Coordinates of C-alpha atoms and ligand atoms in Angstrom, one line a residue:
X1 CA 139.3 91.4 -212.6
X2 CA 141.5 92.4 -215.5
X3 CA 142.0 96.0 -216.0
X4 CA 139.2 97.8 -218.7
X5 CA 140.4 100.6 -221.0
X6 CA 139.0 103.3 -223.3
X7 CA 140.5 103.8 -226.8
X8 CA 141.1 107.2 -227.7
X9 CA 142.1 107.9 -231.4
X10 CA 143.6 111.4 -232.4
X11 CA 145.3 111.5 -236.1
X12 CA 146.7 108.0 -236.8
X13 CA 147.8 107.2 -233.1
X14 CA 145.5 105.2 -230.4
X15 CA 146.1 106.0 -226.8
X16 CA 144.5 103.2 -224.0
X17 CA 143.0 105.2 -221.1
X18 CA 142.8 103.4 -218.2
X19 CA 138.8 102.7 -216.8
X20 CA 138.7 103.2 -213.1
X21 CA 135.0 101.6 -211.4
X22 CA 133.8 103.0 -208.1
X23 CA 132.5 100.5 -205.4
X24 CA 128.3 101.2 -206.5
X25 CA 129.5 100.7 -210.2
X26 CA 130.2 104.0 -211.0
X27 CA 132.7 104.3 -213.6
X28 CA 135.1 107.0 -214.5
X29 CA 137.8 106.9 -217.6
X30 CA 141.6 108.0 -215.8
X31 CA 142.6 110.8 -218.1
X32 CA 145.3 112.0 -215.1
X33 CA 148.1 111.0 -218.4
X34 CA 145.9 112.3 -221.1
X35 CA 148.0 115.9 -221.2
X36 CA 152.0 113.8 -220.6
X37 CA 151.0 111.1 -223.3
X38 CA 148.9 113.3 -226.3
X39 CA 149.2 117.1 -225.9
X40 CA 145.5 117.7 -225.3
X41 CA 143.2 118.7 -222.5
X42 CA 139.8 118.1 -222.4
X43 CA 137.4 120.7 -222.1
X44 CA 134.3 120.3 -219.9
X45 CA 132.5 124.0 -218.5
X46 CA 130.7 123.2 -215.5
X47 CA 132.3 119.7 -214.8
X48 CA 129.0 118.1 -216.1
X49 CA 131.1 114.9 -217.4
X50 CA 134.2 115.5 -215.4
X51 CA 135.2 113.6 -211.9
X52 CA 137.1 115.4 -209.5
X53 CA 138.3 113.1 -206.9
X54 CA 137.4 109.6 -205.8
X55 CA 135.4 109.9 -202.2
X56 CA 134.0 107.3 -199.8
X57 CA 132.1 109.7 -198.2
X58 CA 128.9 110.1 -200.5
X59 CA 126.8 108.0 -203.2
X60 CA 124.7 109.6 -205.1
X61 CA 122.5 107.6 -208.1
X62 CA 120.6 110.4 -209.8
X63 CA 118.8 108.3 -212.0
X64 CA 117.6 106.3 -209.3
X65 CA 117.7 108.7 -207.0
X66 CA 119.8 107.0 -203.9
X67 CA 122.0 109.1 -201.5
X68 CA 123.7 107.2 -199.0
X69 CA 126.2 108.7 -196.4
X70 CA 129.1 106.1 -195.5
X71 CA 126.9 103.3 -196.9
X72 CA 123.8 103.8 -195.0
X73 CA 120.6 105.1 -196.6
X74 CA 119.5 108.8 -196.0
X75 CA 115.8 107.5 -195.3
X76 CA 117.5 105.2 -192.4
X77 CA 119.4 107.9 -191.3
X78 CA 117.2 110.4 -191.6
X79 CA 114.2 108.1 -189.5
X80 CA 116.9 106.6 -186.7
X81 CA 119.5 109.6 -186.1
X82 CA 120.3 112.8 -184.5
X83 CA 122.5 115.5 -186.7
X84 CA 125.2 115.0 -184.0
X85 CA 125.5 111.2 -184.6
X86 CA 125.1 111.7 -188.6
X87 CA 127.9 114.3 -188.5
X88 CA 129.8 111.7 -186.7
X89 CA 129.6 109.5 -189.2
X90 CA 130.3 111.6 -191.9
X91 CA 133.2 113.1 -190.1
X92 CA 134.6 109.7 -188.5
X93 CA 133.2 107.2 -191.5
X94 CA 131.5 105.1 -188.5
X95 CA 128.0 105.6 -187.0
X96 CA 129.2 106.3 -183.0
X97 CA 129.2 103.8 -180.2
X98 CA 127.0 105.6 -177.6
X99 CA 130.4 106.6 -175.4
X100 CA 131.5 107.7 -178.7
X101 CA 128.9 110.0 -179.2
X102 CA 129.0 111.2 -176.0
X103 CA 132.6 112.3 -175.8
X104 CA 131.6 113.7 -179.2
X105 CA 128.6 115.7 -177.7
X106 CA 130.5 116.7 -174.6
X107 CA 133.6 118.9 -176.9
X108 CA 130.5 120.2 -179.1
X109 CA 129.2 121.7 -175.7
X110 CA 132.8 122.8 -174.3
X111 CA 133.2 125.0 -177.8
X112 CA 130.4 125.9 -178.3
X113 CA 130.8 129.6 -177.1
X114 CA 132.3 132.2 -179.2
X115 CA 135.2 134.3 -177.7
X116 CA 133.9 137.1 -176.1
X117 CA 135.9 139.5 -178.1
X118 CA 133.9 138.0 -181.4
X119 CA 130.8 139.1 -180.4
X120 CA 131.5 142.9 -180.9
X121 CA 131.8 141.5 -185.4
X122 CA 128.3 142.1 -184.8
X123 CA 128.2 145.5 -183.7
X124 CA 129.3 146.6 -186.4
X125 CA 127.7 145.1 -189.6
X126 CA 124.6 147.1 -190.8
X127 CA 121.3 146.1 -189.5
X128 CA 120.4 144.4 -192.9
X129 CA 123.2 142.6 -193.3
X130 CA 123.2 139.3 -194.8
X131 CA 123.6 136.3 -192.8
X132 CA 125.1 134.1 -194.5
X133 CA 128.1 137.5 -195.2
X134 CA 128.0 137.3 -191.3
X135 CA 128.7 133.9 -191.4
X136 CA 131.3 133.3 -193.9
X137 CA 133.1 136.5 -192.3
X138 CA 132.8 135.5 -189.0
X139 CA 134.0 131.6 -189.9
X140 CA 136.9 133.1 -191.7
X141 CA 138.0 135.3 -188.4
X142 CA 137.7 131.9 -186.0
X143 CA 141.6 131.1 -187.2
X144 CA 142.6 134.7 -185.4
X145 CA 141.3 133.2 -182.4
X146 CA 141.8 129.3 -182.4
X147 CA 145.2 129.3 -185.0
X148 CA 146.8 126.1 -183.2
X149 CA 144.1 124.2 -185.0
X150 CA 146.6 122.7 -187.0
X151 CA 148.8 121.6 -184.3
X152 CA 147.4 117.7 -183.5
X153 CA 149.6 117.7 -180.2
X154 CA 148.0 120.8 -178.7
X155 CA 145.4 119.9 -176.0
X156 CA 143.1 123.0 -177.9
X157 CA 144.0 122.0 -181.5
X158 CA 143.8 119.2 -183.8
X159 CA 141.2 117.3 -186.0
X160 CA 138.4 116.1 -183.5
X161 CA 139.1 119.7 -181.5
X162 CA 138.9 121.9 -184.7
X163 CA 135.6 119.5 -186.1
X164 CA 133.7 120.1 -182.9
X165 CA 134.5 123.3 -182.5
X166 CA 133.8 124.6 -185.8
X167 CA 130.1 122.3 -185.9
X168 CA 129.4 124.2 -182.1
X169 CA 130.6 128.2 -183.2
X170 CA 128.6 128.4 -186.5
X171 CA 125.4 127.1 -184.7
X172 CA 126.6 130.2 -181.9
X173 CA 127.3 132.6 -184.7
X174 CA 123.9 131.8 -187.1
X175 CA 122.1 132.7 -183.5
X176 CA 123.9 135.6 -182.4
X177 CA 123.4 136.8 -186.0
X178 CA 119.6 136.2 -185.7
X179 CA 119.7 137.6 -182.0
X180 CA 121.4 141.1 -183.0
X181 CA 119.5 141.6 -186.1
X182 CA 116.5 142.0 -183.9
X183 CA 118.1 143.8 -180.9
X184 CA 117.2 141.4 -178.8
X185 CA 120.0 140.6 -175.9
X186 CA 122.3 137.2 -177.1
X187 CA 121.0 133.9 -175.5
X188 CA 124.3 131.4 -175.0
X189 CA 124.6 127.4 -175.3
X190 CA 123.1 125.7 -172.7
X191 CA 124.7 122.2 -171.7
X192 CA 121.9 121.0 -170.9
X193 CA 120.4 121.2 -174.5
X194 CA 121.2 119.2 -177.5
X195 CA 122.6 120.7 -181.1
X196 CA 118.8 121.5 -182.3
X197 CA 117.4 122.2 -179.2
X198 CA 119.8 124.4 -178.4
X199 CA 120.1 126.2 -181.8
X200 CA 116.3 126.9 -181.4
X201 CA 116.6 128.2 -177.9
X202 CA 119.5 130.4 -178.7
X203 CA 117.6 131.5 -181.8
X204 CA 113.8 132.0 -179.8
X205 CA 114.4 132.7 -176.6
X206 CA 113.9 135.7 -174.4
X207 CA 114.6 137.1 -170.6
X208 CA 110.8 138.5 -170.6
X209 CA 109.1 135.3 -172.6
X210 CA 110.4 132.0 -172.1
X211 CA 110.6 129.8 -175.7
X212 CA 108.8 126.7 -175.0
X213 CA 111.0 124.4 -177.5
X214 CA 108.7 122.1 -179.7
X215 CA 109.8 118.2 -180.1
X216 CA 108.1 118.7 -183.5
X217 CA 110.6 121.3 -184.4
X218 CA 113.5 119.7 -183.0
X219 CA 112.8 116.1 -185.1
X220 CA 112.0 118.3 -188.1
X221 CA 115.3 120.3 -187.5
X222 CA 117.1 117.0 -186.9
X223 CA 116.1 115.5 -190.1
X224 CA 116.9 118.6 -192.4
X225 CA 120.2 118.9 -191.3
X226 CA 120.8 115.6 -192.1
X227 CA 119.8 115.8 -195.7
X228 CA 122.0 118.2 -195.7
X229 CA 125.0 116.8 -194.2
X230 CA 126.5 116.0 -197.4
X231 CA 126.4 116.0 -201.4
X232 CA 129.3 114.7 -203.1
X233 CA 131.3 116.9 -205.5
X234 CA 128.3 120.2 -205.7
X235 CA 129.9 123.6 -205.8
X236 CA 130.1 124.7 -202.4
X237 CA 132.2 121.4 -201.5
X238 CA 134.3 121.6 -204.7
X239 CA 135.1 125.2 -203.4
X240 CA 135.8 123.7 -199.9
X241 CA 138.4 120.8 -201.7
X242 CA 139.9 123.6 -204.3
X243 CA 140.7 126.5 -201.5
X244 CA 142.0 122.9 -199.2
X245 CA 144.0 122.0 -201.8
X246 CA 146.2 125.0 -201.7
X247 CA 147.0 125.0 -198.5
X248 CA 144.7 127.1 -197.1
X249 CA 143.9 126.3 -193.2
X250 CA 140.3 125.0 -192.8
X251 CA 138.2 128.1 -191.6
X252 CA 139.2 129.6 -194.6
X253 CA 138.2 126.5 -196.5
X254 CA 135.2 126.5 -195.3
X255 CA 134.4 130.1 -195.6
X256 CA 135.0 129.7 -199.1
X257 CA 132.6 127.3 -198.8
X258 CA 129.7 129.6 -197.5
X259 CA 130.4 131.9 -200.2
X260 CA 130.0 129.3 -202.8
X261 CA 126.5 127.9 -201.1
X262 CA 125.0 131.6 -201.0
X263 CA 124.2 131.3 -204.8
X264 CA 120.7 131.2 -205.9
X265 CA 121.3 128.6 -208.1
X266 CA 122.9 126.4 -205.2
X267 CA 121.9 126.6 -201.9
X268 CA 120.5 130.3 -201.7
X269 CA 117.7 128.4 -203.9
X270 CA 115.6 127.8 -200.5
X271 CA 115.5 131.3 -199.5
X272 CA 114.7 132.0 -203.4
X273 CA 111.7 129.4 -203.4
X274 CA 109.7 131.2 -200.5
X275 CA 110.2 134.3 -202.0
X276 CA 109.0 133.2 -206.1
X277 CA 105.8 131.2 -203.7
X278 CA 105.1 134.8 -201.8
X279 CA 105.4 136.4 -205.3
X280 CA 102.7 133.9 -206.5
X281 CA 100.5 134.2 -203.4
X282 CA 100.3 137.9 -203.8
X283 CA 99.7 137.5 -207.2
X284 CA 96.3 135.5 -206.5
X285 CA 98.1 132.1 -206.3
X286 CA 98.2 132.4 -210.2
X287 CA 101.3 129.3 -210.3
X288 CA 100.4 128.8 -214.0
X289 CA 101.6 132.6 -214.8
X290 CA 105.2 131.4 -213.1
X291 CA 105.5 127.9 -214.8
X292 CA 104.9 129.5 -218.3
X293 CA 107.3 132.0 -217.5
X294 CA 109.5 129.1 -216.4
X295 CA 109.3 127.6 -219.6
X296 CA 109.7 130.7 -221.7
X297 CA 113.0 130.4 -223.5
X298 CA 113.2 134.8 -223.4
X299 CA 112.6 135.0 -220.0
X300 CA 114.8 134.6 -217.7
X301 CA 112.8 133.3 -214.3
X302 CA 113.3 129.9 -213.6
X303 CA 111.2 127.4 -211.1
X304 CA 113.8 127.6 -208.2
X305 CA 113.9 124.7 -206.4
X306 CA 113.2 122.4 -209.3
X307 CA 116.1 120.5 -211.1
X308 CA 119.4 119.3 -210.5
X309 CA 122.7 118.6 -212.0
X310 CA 122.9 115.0 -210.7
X311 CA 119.4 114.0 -209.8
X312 CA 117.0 113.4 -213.3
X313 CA 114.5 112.2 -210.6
X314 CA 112.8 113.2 -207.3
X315 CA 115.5 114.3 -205.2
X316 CA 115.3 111.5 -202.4
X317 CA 115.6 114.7 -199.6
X318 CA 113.0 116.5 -201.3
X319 CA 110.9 113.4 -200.8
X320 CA 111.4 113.2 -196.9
X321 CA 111.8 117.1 -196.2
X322 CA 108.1 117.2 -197.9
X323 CA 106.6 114.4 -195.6
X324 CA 108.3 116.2 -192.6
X325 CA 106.5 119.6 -193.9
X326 CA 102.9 117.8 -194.1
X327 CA 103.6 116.0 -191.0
X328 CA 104.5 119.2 -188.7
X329 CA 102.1 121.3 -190.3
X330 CA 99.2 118.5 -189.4
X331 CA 101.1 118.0 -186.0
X332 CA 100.5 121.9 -185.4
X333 CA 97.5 122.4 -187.1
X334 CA 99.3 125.2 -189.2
X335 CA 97.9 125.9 -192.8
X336 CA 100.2 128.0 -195.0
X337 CA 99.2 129.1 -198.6
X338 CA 102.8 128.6 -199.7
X339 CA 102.4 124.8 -199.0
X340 CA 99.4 124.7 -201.0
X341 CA 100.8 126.5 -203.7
X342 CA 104.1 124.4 -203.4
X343 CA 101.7 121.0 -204.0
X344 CA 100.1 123.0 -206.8
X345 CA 102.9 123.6 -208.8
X346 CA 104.6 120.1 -208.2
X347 CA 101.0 118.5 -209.4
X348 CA 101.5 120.7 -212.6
X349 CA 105.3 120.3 -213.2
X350 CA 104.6 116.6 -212.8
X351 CA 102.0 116.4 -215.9
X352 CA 103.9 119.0 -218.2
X353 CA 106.1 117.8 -220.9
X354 CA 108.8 120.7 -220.7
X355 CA 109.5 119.5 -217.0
X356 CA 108.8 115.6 -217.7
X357 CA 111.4 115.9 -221.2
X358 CA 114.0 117.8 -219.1
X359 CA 113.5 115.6 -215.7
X360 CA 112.9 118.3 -213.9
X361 CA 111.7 117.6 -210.4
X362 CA 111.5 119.4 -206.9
X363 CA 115.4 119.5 -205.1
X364 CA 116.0 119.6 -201.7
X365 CA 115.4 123.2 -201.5
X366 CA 111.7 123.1 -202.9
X367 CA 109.9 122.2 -199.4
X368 CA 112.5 123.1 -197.1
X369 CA 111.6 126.9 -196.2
X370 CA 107.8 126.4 -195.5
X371 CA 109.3 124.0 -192.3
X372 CA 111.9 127.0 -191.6
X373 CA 108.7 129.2 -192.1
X374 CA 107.4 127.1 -189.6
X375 CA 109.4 127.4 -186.9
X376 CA 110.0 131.3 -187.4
X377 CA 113.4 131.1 -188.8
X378 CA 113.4 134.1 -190.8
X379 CA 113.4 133.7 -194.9
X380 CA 117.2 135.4 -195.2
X381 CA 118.7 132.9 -192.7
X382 CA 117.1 129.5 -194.6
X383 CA 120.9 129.6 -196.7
X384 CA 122.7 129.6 -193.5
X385 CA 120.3 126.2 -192.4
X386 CA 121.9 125.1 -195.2
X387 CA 125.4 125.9 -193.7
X388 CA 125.3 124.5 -190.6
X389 CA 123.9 121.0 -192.3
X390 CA 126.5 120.6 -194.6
X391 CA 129.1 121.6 -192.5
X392 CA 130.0 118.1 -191.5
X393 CA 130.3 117.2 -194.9
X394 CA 132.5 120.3 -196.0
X395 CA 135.4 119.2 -193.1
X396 CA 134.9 115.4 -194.2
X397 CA 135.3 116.2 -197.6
X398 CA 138.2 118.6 -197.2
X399 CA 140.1 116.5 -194.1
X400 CA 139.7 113.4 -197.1
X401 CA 141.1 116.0 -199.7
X402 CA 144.2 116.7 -197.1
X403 CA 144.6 112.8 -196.6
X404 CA 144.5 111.4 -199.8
X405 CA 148.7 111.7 -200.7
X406 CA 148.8 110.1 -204.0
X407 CA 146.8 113.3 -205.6
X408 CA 147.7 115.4 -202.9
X409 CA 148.1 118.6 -205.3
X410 CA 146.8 122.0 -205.4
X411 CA 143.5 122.1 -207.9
X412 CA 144.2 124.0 -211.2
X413 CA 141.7 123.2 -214.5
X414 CA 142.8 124.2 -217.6
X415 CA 141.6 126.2 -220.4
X416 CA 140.9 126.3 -224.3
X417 CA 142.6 129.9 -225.4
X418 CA 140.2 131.9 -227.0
X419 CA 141.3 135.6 -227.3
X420 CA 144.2 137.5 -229.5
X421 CA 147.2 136.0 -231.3
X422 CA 150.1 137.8 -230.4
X423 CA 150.7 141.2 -231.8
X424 CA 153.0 144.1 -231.3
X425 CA 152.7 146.7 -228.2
X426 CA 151.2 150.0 -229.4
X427 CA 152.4 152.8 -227.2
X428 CA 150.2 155.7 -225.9
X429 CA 151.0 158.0 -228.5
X430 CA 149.3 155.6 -231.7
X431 CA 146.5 154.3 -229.5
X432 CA 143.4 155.7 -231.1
Ligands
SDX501 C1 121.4 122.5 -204.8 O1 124.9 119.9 -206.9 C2 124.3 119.6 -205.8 O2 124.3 118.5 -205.3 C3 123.6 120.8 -205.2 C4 122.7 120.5 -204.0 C5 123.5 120.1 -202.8 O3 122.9 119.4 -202.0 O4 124.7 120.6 -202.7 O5 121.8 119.5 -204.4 C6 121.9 121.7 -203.6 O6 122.0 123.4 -205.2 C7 120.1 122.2 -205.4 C8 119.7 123.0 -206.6 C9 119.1 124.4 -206.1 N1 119.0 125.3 -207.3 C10 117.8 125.6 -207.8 O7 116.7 125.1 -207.4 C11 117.8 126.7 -208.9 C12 116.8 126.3 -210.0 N2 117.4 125.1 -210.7 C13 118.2 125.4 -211.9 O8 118.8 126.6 -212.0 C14 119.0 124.2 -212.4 O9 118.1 123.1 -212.4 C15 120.3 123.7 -211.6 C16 121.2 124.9 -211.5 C17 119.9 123.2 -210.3 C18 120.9 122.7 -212.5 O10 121.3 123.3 -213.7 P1 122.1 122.4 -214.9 O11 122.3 121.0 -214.4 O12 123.2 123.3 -215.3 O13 121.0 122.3 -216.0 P2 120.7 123.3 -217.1 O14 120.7 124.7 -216.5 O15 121.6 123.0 -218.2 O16 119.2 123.0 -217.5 C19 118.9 122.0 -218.5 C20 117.5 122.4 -219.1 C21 117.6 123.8 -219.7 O17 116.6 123.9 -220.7 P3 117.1 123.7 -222.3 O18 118.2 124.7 -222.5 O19 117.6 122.2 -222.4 O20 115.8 123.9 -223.1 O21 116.5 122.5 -218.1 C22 116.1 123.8 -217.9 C23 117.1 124.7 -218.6 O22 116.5 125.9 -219.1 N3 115.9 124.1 -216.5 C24 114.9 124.7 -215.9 C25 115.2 124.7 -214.6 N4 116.3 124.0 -214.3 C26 116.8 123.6 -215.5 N5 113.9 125.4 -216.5 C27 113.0 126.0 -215.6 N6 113.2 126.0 -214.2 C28 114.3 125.3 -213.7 N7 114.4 125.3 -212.4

């Protein structure tokens, strides 16, 4: 197929801009010579227009609202897989054969404790520490312990090491986090549990009360992480890719990462969502209060959990995660208000020009705490959830960042000057 360009006129000179088309027909113009052949940038805040990479990790459509991982649909995935397997795929670009997956399983289970030393971090954050601080802190401080991940000939080091050790400690750490916030003695990995299974034990268990783990939770635990797994070129992931790109090792990549997620705007939003739906239910369930407010230009509240910079349709996750949420609550006979409320406001939204005119729809962080609710996962920790979902994607995406040589460069946007024209010092002594 011959080559497509753009035509780009500034003054009385054309410049021919390369069109690059992605495999699903996504097309891009290649401005990577605008700067060398015309002097100009281009300015884009918040990369709404702007690509940053070329990935064959992730497809997103957000007008038809399609998200497939490695080529295969997130409602096949999400119906047919375990995290573990999806994370292999992500990771590896392959679903696993089942010895695959089993060597894959088996290093998730030899990492998966913390070194013992580790384990006195949490001593010593305050009781009401954030989690998701914990967490990107005590990411960050796994290269002190495990530095030769780098080294691909070390027996303890290398991709596959570093992947499952890094999937198997941040499951360990979001427990132990849990477990010490409550002063309730740490529960390790058990090998004989799988990733969810064993994150909830971890997580519920105790010496004097045996947790009874819940297939219902573990298939509805399963399936969020999943959805999680991966989302293209958001925030967090562009955090993970920049901090890669400068040679930081991945831990620190990653913690960046965190940091990035813990936004209310980004993936903080499902912790925000339970807490605007308890605001409502004390308020008398009054939704209709909160969607005015929503659409009221002066005020600053927003419907969290609703929009998205990609999607102008239902967010395909949001569509499965809210299934999952009627199906275990029916499956448990539980009945919580915020559900009801949750329906409510999605019923109104639906109807209501200022949402319909800005294609504004639930996201994947609309339904997602009333499951966490569910299992007892407490409200600050739903943003860590998050975390350990899109992990896999984070190393994918920054391991494909690391690999691709022909842009292999550190990440450094531009800017449009905006402040003072030069002008002469003024010393000390004439400063008014
Ligand atoms: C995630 O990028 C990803 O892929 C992220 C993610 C992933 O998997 O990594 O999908 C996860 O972060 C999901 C989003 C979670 N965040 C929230 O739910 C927070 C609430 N949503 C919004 O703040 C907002 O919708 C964003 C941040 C998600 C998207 O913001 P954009 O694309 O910058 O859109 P915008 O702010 O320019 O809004 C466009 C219009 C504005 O109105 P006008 O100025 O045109 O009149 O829509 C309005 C906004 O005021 N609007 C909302 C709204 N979201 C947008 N109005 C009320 N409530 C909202 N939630």
């Amino acid at each position: 197929m011959s080559q497509e360009f753009a035509t780009l006129s500034i003054g009385d000179k054309s410049y021919k801009l390369p069109i690059i088309e992605g495999t699903r027909g996504d097309k891009a113009i290649d401005i990577r010579r605008l700067l060398k052949e015309t002097g100009y940038i281009t300015l884009d805040s918040g990369y709404m227009n702007t690509g940053a990479c070329t990935s064959a990790i992730t497809y997103l459509d957000g007008t038809r609202g399609i998200l497939d991982y490695r080529g295969y649909a997130i409602e096949d995935l999400a119906k047919n897989c375990s995290f573990t397997e999806v994370a292999y795929l992500i990771l590896h670009g392959e679903l696993p054969t089942f010895d695959a997956l089993e060597v894959f399983k088996h290093e998730m289970r030899r990492f998966a404790l913390l070194h013992e030393d580790m384990i006195h971090f949490f001593d010593h954050f305050p009781p009401n520490a954030s989690p998701m601080s914990i967490l990107s802190t005590t990411v960050n401080s796994l290269h002190n312990y495990y530095p030769e991940m780098d080294n691909d000939d070390d027996p303890y080091g290398g991709y596959s090491v570093t992947t499952a050790r890094l999937l198997a400690k941040t499951r360990t750490i979001a427990a132990f986090s849990y477990k010490k916030s409550i002063g309730h003695p740490l529960v390790y990995p058990s090998p004989r549990l799988n990733y969810c299974e064993n994150f909830l034990n971890m997580m519920f268990d105790r010496p004097n009360l045996p947790y009874k783990i819940k297939p219902e939770f573990v298939s509805a635990l399963n399936k969020l992480l999943i959805l999680h797994a991966d989302h293209e070129q958001n925030c967090s992931t562009s955090t993970v890719r920049l901090v890669g790109s400068a040679g930081a090792n991945l831990y620190a990549s990653i913690s960046a990462g965190i940091s990035a997620l813990w936004g209310p705007l980004h993936g903080g939003a499902n912790q925000a969502v339970i807490e605007m739906l308890l605001a409502i239910h004390k308020d008398g369930n009054n939704y209709k209060k909160y969607i005015a407010k929503a659409k009221d230009k002066n005020d600053p509240f927003r419907l969290t959990g609703f929009g998205h910079r990609v999607y102008k349709t239902f967010d395909p996750r949001a569509k499965i995660i809210k299934e999952a949420c009627a199906e275990i609550m029916d499956e448990l006979e539980i009945n919580d208000p915020l559900l009801d409320i949750a329906l409510q406001m999605e019923e109104h939204a639906a109807t209501d020009e200022y949402f319909i005119q800005r294609n504004l729809y639930p996201n994947v962080d609309f339904y997602s705490g009333i499951i966490y609710r569910a299992m007892g996962i407490p409200t600050n920790m739903f943003t860590v959830m998050f975390a350990l979902g899109r992990l896999p994607g984070w190393i994918a995406q920054w391991t494909e960042m690391k690999e691709d040589r022909e842009n292999a460069r550190i990440g450094r946007p531009r800017q449009i000057y905006s402040g003072q024209t030069r002008r002469p010092f003024v010393p000390m002594r004439d400063r008014l």
